[in-house]
Tab-separated table of C-alpha atoms in Angstrom:
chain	number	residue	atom	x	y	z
O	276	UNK	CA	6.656	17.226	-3.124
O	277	UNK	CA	4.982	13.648	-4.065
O	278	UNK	CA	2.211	13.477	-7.035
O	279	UNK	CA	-0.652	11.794	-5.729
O	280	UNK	CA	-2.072	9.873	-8.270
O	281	UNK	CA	-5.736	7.854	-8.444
O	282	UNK	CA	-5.319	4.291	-9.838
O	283	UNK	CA	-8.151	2.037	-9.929
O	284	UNK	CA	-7.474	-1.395	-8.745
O	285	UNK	CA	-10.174	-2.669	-10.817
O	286	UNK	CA	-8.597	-1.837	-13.990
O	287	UNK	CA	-5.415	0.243	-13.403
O	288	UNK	CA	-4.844	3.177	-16.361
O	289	UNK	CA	-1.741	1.555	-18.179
O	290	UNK	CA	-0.807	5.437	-18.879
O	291	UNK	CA	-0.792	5.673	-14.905
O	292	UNK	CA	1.014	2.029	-14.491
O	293	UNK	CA	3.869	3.129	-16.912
O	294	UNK	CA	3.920	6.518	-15.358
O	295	UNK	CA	4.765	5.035	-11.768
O	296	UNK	CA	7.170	2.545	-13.589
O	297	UNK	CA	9.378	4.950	-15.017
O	298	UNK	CA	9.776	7.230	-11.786
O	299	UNK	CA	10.918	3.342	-9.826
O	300	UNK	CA	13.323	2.875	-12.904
O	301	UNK	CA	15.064	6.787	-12.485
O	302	UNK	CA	15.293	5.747	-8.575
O	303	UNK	CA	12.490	7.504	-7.360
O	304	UNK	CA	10.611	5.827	-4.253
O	305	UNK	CA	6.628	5.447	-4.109
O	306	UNK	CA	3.973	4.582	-1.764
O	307	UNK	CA	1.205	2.459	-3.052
O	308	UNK	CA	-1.609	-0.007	-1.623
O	309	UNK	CA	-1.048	-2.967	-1.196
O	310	UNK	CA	-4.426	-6.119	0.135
O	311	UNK	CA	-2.993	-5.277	3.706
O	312	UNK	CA	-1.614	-1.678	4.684
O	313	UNK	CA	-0.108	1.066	2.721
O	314	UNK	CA	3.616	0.106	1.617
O	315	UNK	CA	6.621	2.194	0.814
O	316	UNK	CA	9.227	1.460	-1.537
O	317	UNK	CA	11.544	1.027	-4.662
O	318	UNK	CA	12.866	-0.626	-7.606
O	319	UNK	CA	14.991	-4.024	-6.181
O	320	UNK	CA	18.123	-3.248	-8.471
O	321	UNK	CA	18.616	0.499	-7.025
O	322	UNK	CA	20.313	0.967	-4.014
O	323	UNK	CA	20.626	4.290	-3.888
O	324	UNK	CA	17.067	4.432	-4.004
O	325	UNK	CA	16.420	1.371	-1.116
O	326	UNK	CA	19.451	3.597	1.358
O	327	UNK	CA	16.968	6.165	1.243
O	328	UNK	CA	13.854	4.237	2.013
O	329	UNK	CA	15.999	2.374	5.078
O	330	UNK	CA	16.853	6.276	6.111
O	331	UNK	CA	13.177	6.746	6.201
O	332	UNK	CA	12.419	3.965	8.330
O	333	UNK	CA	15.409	4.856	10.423
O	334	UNK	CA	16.828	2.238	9.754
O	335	UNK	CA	20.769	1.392	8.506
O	336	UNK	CA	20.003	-0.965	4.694
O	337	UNK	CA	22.182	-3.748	6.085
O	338	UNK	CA	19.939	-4.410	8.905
O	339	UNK	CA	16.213	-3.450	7.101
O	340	UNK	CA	14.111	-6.385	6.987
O	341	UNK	CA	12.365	-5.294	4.016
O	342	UNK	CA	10.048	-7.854	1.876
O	343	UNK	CA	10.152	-8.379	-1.961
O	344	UNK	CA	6.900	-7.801	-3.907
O	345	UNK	CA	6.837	-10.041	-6.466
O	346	UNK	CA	4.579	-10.629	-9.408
O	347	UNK	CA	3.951	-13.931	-8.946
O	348	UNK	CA	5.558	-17.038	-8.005
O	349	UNK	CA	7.937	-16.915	-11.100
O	350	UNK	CA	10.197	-14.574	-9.318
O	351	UNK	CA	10.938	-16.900	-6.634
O	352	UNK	CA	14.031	-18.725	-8.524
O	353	UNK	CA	15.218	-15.615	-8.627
O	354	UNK	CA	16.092	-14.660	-5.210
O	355	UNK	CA	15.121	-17.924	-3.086
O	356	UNK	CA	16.998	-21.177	-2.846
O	357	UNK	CA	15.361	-24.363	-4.517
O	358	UNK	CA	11.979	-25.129	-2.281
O	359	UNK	CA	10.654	-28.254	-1.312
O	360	UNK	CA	7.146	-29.343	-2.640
O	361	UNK	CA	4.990	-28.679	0.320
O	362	UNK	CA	6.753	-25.140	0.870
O	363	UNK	CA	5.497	-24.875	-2.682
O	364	UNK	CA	1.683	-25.670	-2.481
O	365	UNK	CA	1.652	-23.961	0.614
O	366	UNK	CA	2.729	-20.676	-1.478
O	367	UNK	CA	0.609	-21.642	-4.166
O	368	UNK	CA	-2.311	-22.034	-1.726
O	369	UNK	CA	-2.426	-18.500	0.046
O	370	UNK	CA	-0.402	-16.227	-3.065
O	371	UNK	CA	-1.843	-13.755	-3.856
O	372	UNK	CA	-3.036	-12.757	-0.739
O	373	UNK	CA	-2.242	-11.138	3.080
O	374	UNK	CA	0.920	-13.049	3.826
O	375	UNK	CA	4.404	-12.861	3.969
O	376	UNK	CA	6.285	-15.970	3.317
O	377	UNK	CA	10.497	-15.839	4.892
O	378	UNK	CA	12.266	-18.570	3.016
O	379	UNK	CA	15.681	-19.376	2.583
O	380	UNK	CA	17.684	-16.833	0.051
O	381	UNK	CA	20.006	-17.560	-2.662
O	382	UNK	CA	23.673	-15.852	-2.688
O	383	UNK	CA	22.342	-13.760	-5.678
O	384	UNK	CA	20.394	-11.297	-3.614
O	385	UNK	CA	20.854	-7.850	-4.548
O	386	UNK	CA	24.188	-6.302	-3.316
O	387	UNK	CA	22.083	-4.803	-0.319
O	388	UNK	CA	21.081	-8.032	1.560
O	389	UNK	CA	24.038	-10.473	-0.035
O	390	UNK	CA	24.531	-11.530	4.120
O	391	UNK	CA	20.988	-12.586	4.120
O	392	UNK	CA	20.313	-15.737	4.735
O	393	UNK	CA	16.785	-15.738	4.385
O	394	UNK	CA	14.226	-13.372	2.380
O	395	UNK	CA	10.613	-12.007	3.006
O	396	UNK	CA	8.307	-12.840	0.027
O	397	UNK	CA	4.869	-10.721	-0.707
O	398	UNK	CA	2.279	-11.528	-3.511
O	399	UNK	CA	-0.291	-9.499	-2.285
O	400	UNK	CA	-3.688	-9.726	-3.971
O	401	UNK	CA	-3.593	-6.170	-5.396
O	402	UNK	CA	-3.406	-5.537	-9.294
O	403	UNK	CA	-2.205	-2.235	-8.684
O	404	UNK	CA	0.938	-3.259	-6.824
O	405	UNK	CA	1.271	-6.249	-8.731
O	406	UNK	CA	0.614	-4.841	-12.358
O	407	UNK	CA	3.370	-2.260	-11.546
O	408	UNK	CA	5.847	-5.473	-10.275
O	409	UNK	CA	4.988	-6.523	-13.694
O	410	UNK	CA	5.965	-3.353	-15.622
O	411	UNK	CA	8.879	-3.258	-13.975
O	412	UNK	CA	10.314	-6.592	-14.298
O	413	UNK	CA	11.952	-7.107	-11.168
O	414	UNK	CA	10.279	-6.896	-7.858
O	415	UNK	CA	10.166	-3.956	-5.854
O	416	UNK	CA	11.531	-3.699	-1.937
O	417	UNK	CA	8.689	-3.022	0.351
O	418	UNK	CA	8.032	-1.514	4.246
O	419	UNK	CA	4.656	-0.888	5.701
O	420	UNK	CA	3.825	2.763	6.167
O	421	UNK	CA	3.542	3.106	10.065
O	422	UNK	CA	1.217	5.894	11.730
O	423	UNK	CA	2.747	7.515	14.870
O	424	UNK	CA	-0.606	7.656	16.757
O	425	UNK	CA	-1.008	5.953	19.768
O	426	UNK	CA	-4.535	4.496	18.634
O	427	UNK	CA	-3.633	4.266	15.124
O	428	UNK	CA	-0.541	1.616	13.860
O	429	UNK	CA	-1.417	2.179	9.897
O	430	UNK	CA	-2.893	5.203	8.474
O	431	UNK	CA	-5.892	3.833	6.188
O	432	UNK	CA	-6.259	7.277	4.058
O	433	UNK	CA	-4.162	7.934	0.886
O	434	UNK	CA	-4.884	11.560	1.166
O	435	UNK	CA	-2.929	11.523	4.553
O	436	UNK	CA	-0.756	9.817	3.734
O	437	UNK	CA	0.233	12.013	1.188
O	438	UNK	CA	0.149	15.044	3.583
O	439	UNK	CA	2.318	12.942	5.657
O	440	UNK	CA	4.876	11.301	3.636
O	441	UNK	CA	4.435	13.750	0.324
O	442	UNK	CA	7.738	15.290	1.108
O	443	UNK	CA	9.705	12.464	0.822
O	444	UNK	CA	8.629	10.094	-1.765
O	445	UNK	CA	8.070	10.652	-5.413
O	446	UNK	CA	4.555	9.194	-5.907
O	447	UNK	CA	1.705	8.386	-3.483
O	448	UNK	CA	-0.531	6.157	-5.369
O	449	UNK	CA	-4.024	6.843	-3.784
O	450	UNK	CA	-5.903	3.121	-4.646
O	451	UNK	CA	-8.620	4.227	-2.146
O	452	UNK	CA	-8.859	3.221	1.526
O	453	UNK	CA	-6.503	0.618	3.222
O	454	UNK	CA	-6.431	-1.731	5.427
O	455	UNK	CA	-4.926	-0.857	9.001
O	456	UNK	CA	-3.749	-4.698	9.246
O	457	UNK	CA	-0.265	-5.886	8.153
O	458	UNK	CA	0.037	-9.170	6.624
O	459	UNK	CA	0.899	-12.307	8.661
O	460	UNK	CA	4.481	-13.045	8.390
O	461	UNK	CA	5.427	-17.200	8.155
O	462	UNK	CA	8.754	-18.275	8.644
O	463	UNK	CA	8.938	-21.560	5.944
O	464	UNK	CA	12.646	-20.879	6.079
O	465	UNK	CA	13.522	-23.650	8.549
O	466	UNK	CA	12.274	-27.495	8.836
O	467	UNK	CA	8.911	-26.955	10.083
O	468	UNK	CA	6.312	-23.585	10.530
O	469	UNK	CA	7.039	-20.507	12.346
O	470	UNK	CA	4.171	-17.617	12.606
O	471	UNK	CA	6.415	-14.036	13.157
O	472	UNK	CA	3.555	-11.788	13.034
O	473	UNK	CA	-0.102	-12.348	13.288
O	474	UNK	CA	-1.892	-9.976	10.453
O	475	UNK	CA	-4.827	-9.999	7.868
O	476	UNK	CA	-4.094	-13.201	7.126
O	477	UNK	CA	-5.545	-15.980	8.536
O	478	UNK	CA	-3.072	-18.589	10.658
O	479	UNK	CA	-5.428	-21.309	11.703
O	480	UNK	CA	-3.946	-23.896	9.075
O	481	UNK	CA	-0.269	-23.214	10.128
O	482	UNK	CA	-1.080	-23.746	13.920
């Protein structure tokens, strides 16, 4: 069974942070909040660890389109081919915050998604989420936390959440109530904009 634990987002315990840290670094998988919905997931560098998180979504690794939460923009080199300069205000503009930006990968991606030729990017504007990203030093792979109910998409509670999903995760990080709208996806990836998914985040300067 999960440990729920109560983090802040104002000004996360660093005894907490570190805590949460060191269960992504043995493989373990968390849920946390996130400025959207609830999000599940796991260290970057473990696969183990992301097979099971893709078996939780159903879901075969290969073909998971999971997002990378990163720190901040720093990461990008990392994992993202070289951008031009209006792909790079434009992420400048709205990160942190409800979005998530698909741009074209590197061949460097982690063993998982090597075939990828394009990668989902998340900043979201959450110190909890992103002071663990920071700990950790690598970003973590992330899925939204989907509610079966017919009325409900995202389950907003962290307490049921961890009645739900307690038995198969390692942490639930309860950072109060979230929000029960993903982010907007934007596809940068490509000459031109492409909305995916319309979410929290607004799209009215990208139509």
């Amino acid at each position: 069974m999960a440990e729920l634990i109560k983090i802040y987002e104002e000004n996360p315990n660093e005894r907490e942070i570190d805590k949460v840290v060191e269960v992504l670094k043995k493989g373990g998988l968390i849920i946390y909040p996130t400025d959207t919905v609830y999000g599940l997931g796991c260290d970057i560098t473990n696969m183990k660890a992301m097979e099971k998180v893709a078996k939780i979504k159903g879901l075969k690794l290969a073909k998971a389109n999971f997002s990378f939460i990163c720190y901040d923009l720093s990461n990008l080199s990392d994992y993202v081919k070289q951008i031009d300069t209006q792909t790079y205000k434009i992420l400048k503009k709205y990160l942190p915050g409800p979005y998530t930006f698909v741009l074209p990968s590197k061949a460097n991606l982690p063993k998982a998604f090597k075939n990828r030729k394009t990668v989902g990017i998340r900043i979201p504007d959450n110190n909890i989420i992103r002071e663990l990203v920071k700990k950790l030093g690598n970003p973590i792979v992330s899925t939204s936390i989907y509610d079966e109910d017919d009325l409900l998409e995202y389950t907003t509670d962290p307490e049921l959440i961890f009645e739900k999903w307690g038995d198969l995760v390692d942490i639930v990080i309860d950072g109060g109530y979230g929000d029960n709208h993903a982010s907007t996806v934007i596809d940068l990836s490509n000459d031109g904009i492409e909305i995916i998914r319309e979410g929290k985040g607004s799209i009215e300067d990208f139509i």
